[in-house]
């Protein structure tokens, strides 16, 4: 398992990649040759200057002719390097274009499959339902935003009043007068003294 998930994915090298690599290698070799020739020409220029000082004009002239020929080679080398760099850029850009075309092809295939799953009629139906939902929501938003006319406002108030009356519960009225106070209990002796005595009847 560790070997499977830890294995690095290999990048496929195409013919275009190999061609670009070879062109870059040739360009680098030409640049190295150009640098080497430039150093050699500078040495020959200094040597020709020294020969003139020594009075060896013929040798200095011959050396300068050789230098002139190498200068022309150096110019050709510069042109070759420019051509190689241009070709490398063209190939790299062509690779990018191929990747873009491949991406467009994949996207086109996906669109075709999606069109097969969903027909034009289905899309129109969904769009109509969506538009209806949007319109319904807009009407609700307008109502909540206070866009009702006076007739609508009266209807809403009447409905609110009807709901309120239906939910009211009748409660008994609370008397406004205070309740009479409870009489205090009389003492025991007072109750006995105030108790009515039985009437005596005379004997006949």
mmCIF file of C-alpha atoms in Angstrom:
data_model
loop_
_atom_site.group_PDB
_atom_site.id
_atom_site.type_symbol
_atom_site.label_atom_id
_atom_site.label_comp_id
_atom_site.label_asym_id
_atom_site.label_seq_id
_atom_site.Cartn_x
_atom_site.Cartn_y
_atom_site.Cartn_z
ATOM 1 C CA UNK A 1 0.000 0.000 0.000
ATOM 2 C CA UNK A 2 2.770 2.421 0.917
ATOM 3 C CA UNK A 3 4.575 1.713 -2.334
ATOM 4 C CA UNK A 4 1.429 2.308 -4.353
ATOM 5 C CA UNK A 5 0.552 5.685 -2.827
ATOM 6 C CA UNK A 6 4.158 6.777 -2.433
ATOM 7 C CA UNK A 7 5.054 6.146 -6.062
ATOM 8 C CA UNK A 8 5.627 9.301 -8.040
ATOM 9 C CA UNK A 9 3.567 9.845 -11.133
ATOM 10 C CA UNK A 10 5.698 9.729 -14.257
ATOM 11 C CA UNK A 11 5.351 12.574 -16.710
ATOM 12 C CA UNK A 12 4.928 11.442 -20.298
ATOM 13 C CA UNK A 13 7.628 12.915 -22.545
ATOM 14 C CA UNK A 14 6.317 13.746 -26.006
ATOM 15 C CA UNK A 15 8.164 14.213 -29.286
ATOM 16 C CA UNK A 16 7.627 17.944 -28.961
ATOM 17 C CA UNK A 17 9.325 17.888 -25.542
ATOM 18 C CA UNK A 18 12.334 16.098 -26.990
ATOM 19 C CA UNK A 19 12.522 18.555 -29.888
ATOM 20 C CA UNK A 20 12.410 21.537 -27.519
ATOM 21 C CA UNK A 21 15.105 19.971 -25.350
ATOM 22 C CA UNK A 22 17.396 19.376 -28.338
ATOM 23 C CA UNK A 23 16.916 22.924 -29.591
ATOM 24 C CA UNK A 24 17.766 24.334 -26.173
ATOM 25 C CA UNK A 25 20.900 22.191 -25.989
ATOM 26 C CA UNK A 26 22.043 23.418 -29.419
ATOM 27 C CA UNK A 27 21.325 26.991 -28.369
ATOM 28 C CA UNK A 28 23.411 26.595 -25.210
ATOM 29 C CA UNK A 29 26.315 25.113 -27.183
ATOM 30 C CA UNK A 30 26.230 28.011 -29.613
ATOM 31 C CA UNK A 31 26.245 30.479 -26.725
ATOM 32 C CA UNK A 32 29.300 28.761 -25.247
ATOM 33 C CA UNK A 33 31.005 28.870 -28.654
ATOM 34 C CA UNK A 34 30.066 32.546 -28.982
ATOM 35 C CA UNK A 35 31.570 33.352 -25.597
ATOM 36 C CA UNK A 36 34.767 31.455 -26.388
ATOM 37 C CA UNK A 37 35.177 33.192 -29.763
ATOM 38 C CA UNK A 38 34.565 36.613 -28.199
ATOM 39 C CA UNK A 39 37.373 36.046 -25.687
ATOM 40 C CA UNK A 40 39.681 34.786 -28.452
ATOM 41 C CA UNK A 41 38.947 37.818 -30.646
ATOM 42 C CA UNK A 42 39.757 40.171 -27.803
ATOM 43 C CA UNK A 43 43.119 38.478 -27.321
ATOM 44 C CA UNK A 44 43.856 38.734 -31.059
ATOM 45 C CA UNK A 45 42.978 42.421 -31.046
ATOM 46 C CA UNK A 46 45.431 43.056 -28.219
ATOM 47 C CA UNK A 47 48.049 40.959 -29.999
ATOM 48 C CA UNK A 48 47.609 42.945 -33.230
ATOM 49 C CA UNK A 49 48.041 46.141 -31.255
ATOM 50 C CA UNK A 50 51.256 44.836 -29.784
ATOM 51 C CA UNK A 51 52.558 43.789 -33.215
ATOM 52 C CA UNK A 52 51.980 47.295 -34.519
ATOM 53 C CA UNK A 53 53.976 48.678 -31.628
ATOM 54 C CA UNK A 54 56.774 46.261 -32.452
ATOM 55 C CA UNK A 55 56.746 47.380 -36.089
ATOM 56 C CA UNK A 56 55.376 44.090 -37.404
ATOM 57 C CA UNK A 57 52.678 45.616 -39.540
ATOM 58 C CA UNK A 58 52.276 42.656 -41.951
ATOM 59 C CA UNK A 59 51.668 40.193 -39.137
ATOM 60 C CA UNK A 60 49.262 42.594 -37.457
ATOM 61 C CA UNK A 61 47.363 43.002 -40.749
ATOM 62 C CA UNK A 62 47.144 39.241 -41.261
ATOM 63 C CA UNK A 63 45.914 38.785 -37.695
ATOM 64 C CA UNK A 64 43.247 41.450 -38.151
ATOM 65 C CA UNK A 65 42.016 39.755 -41.343
ATOM 66 C CA UNK A 66 41.633 36.521 -39.412
ATOM 67 C CA UNK A 67 39.833 38.412 -36.680
ATOM 68 C CA UNK A 68 37.468 39.930 -39.237
ATOM 69 C CA UNK A 69 36.547 36.487 -40.547
ATOM 70 C CA UNK A 70 35.856 35.270 -37.001
ATOM 71 C CA UNK A 71 33.712 38.355 -36.380
ATOM 72 C CA UNK A 72 31.544 37.326 -39.322
ATOM 73 C CA UNK A 73 31.255 33.819 -37.867
ATOM 74 C CA UNK A 74 30.273 35.360 -34.561
ATOM 75 C CA UNK A 75 27.487 37.318 -36.248
ATOM 76 C CA UNK A 76 26.225 34.155 -37.947
ATOM 77 C CA UNK A 77 26.300 32.395 -34.591
ATOM 78 C CA UNK A 78 24.187 35.177 -33.084
ATOM 79 C CA UNK A 79 21.641 34.779 -35.882
ATOM 80 C CA UNK A 80 21.518 31.019 -35.347
ATOM 81 C CA UNK A 81 20.959 31.488 -31.640
ATOM 82 C CA UNK A 82 18.086 33.879 -32.359
ATOM 83 C CA UNK A 83 16.530 31.397 -34.795
ATOM 84 C CA UNK A 84 16.808 28.579 -32.248
ATOM 85 C CA UNK A 85 15.240 30.657 -29.505
ATOM 86 C CA UNK A 86 12.396 31.652 -31.824
ATOM 87 C CA UNK A 87 11.816 28.031 -32.764
ATOM 88 C CA UNK A 88 11.798 26.994 -29.102
ATOM 89 C CA UNK A 89 9.198 29.644 -28.343
ATOM 90 C CA UNK A 90 7.069 28.535 -31.288
ATOM 91 C CA UNK A 91 7.164 24.917 -30.181
ATOM 92 C CA UNK A 92 6.320 25.769 -26.575
ATOM 93 C CA UNK A 93 3.444 27.958 -27.715
ATOM 94 C CA UNK A 94 2.219 25.158 -29.993
ATOM 95 C CA UNK A 95 2.211 22.810 -26.990
ATOM 96 C CA UNK A 96 0.115 25.296 -25.058
ATOM 97 C CA UNK A 97 -2.300 25.547 -27.967
ATOM 98 C CA UNK A 98 -2.604 21.758 -28.093
ATOM 99 C CA UNK A 99 -3.438 21.652 -24.377
ATOM 100 C CA UNK A 100 -6.030 24.367 -24.869
ATOM 101 C CA UNK A 101 -7.584 22.455 -27.777
ATOM 102 C CA UNK A 102 -7.640 19.262 -25.725
ATOM 103 C CA UNK A 103 -9.350 21.136 -22.896
ATOM 104 C CA UNK A 104 -11.928 22.561 -25.286
ATOM 105 C CA UNK A 105 -12.572 19.103 -26.695
ATOM 106 C CA UNK A 106 -13.144 17.658 -23.228
ATOM 107 C CA UNK A 107 -15.435 20.559 -22.358
ATOM 108 C CA UNK A 108 -17.380 20.095 -25.588
ATOM 109 C CA UNK A 109 -17.869 16.392 -24.857
ATOM 110 C CA UNK A 110 -19.143 17.231 -21.359
ATOM 111 C CA UNK A 111 -21.592 19.758 -22.786
ATOM 112 C CA UNK A 112 -22.893 17.206 -25.272
ATOM 113 C CA UNK A 113 -23.514 14.690 -22.471
ATOM 114 C CA UNK A 114 -25.294 17.350 -20.410
ATOM 115 C CA UNK A 115 -27.467 18.263 -23.389
ATOM 116 C CA UNK A 116 -28.366 14.612 -23.819
ATOM 117 C CA UNK A 117 -29.473 14.403 -20.184
ATOM 118 C CA UNK A 118 -31.450 17.667 -20.242
ATOM 119 C CA UNK A 119 -33.479 18.625 -23.292
ATOM 120 C CA UNK A 120 -34.388 22.117 -24.420
ATOM 121 C CA UNK A 121 -37.986 21.609 -23.286
ATOM 122 C CA UNK A 122 -36.796 20.655 -19.806
ATOM 123 C CA UNK A 123 -34.651 23.742 -19.586
ATOM 124 C CA UNK A 124 -37.543 25.949 -20.703
ATOM 125 C CA UNK A 125 -39.823 24.356 -18.103
ATOM 126 C CA UNK A 126 -37.296 24.961 -15.337
ATOM 127 C CA UNK A 127 -36.784 28.535 -16.482
ATOM 128 C CA UNK A 128 -40.541 29.157 -16.492
ATOM 129 C CA UNK A 129 -40.919 27.713 -12.990
ATOM 130 C CA UNK A 130 -38.015 29.787 -11.799
ATOM 131 C CA UNK A 131 -39.527 32.935 -13.290
ATOM 132 C CA UNK A 132 -42.874 32.180 -11.628
ATOM 133 C CA UNK A 133 -41.162 31.705 -8.278
ATOM 134 C CA UNK A 134 -39.278 34.958 -8.698
ATOM 135 C CA UNK A 135 -42.465 36.818 -9.592
ATOM 136 C CA UNK A 136 -44.320 35.342 -6.615
ATOM 137 C CA UNK A 137 -41.505 36.293 -4.255
ATOM 138 C CA UNK A 138 -41.469 39.792 -5.702
ATOM 139 C CA UNK A 139 -45.180 40.177 -4.999
ATOM 140 C CA UNK A 140 -44.625 39.080 -1.412
ATOM 141 C CA UNK A 141 -41.741 41.509 -1.039
ATOM 142 C CA UNK A 142 -43.878 44.329 -2.401
ATOM 143 C CA UNK A 143 -46.666 43.528 0.044
ATOM 144 C CA UNK A 144 -44.265 43.419 2.977
ATOM 145 C CA UNK A 145 -42.699 46.664 1.832
ATOM 146 C CA UNK A 146 -46.017 48.499 2.311
ATOM 147 C CA UNK A 147 -47.179 48.693 -1.261
ATOM 148 C CA UNK A 148 -50.817 47.773 -0.384
ATOM 149 C CA UNK A 149 -53.550 50.180 -1.395
ATOM 150 C CA UNK A 150 -56.222 51.441 1.000
ATOM 151 C CA UNK A 151 -58.656 48.681 0.102
ATOM 152 C CA UNK A 152 -56.052 46.026 0.897
ATOM 153 C CA UNK A 153 -55.207 47.756 4.170
ATOM 154 C CA UNK A 154 -58.896 47.779 5.211
ATOM 155 C CA UNK A 155 -59.234 44.098 4.328
ATOM 156 C CA UNK A 156 -56.214 43.197 6.433
ATOM 157 C CA UNK A 157 -57.492 45.197 9.418
ATOM 158 C CA UNK A 158 -60.939 43.594 9.141
ATOM 159 C CA UNK A 159 -59.409 40.118 9.099
ATOM 160 C CA UNK A 160 -57.298 40.986 12.133
ATOM 161 C CA UNK A 161 -60.368 42.235 14.008
ATOM 162 C CA UNK A 162 -62.307 39.045 13.185
ATOM 163 C CA UNK A 163 -59.461 36.847 14.453
ATOM 164 C CA UNK A 164 -59.198 38.906 17.629
ATOM 165 C CA UNK A 165 -62.921 38.647 18.388
ATOM 166 C CA UNK A 166 -62.957 34.911 17.777
ATOM 167 C CA UNK A 167 -60.152 34.322 20.252
ATOM 168 C CA UNK A 168 -61.540 36.554 23.046
ATOM 169 C CA UNK A 169 -62.749 34.743 26.239
ATOM 170 C CA UNK A 170 -65.584 36.347 28.270
ATOM 171 C CA UNK A 171 -64.689 36.754 31.962
ATOM 172 C CA UNK A 172 -67.097 37.652 34.882
ATOM 173 C CA UNK A 173 -67.159 41.261 35.920
ATOM 174 C CA UNK A 174 -65.276 42.142 39.105
ATOM 175 C CA UNK A 175 -67.464 44.086 41.642
ATOM 176 C CA UNK A 176 -66.330 47.640 42.112
ATOM 177 C CA UNK A 177 -67.665 47.942 45.782
ATOM 178 C CA UNK A 178 -65.550 46.500 48.634
ATOM 179 C CA UNK A 179 -66.768 43.311 50.343
ATOM 180 C CA UNK A 180 -68.276 43.673 53.943
ATOM 181 C CA UNK A 181 -65.878 42.963 56.776
ATOM 182 C CA UNK A 182 -66.326 39.721 58.763
ATOM 183 C CA UNK A 183 -67.789 40.385 62.357
ATOM 184 C CA UNK A 184 -65.446 39.778 65.265
ATOM 185 C CA UNK A 185 -66.397 36.876 67.675
ATOM 186 C CA UNK A 186 -68.022 37.940 71.048
ATOM 187 C CA UNK A 187 -66.566 36.869 74.408
ATOM 188 C CA UNK A 188 -68.184 33.883 76.169
ATOM 189 C CA UNK A 189 -69.604 35.906 79.145
ATOM 190 C CA UNK A 190 -71.099 38.498 76.892
ATOM 191 C CA UNK A 191 -72.894 35.812 74.919
ATOM 192 C CA UNK A 192 -74.369 34.290 78.124
ATOM 193 C CA UNK A 193 -75.584 37.675 79.471
ATOM 194 C CA UNK A 194 -77.171 38.644 76.256
ATOM 195 C CA UNK A 195 -78.892 35.269 75.897
ATOM 196 C CA UNK A 196 -82.731 35.772 76.140
ATOM 197 C CA UNK A 197 -84.349 34.413 79.333
ATOM 198 C CA UNK A 198 -87.378 32.044 79.068
ATOM 199 C CA UNK A 199 -90.701 33.625 80.043
ATOM 200 C CA UNK A 200 -92.439 32.358 83.261
ATOM 201 C CA UNK A 201 -96.060 31.197 82.976
ATOM 202 C CA UNK A 202 -98.381 31.823 86.059
ATOM 203 C CA UNK A 203 -100.129 28.804 87.586
ATOM 204 C CA UNK A 204 -103.874 28.926 87.352
#
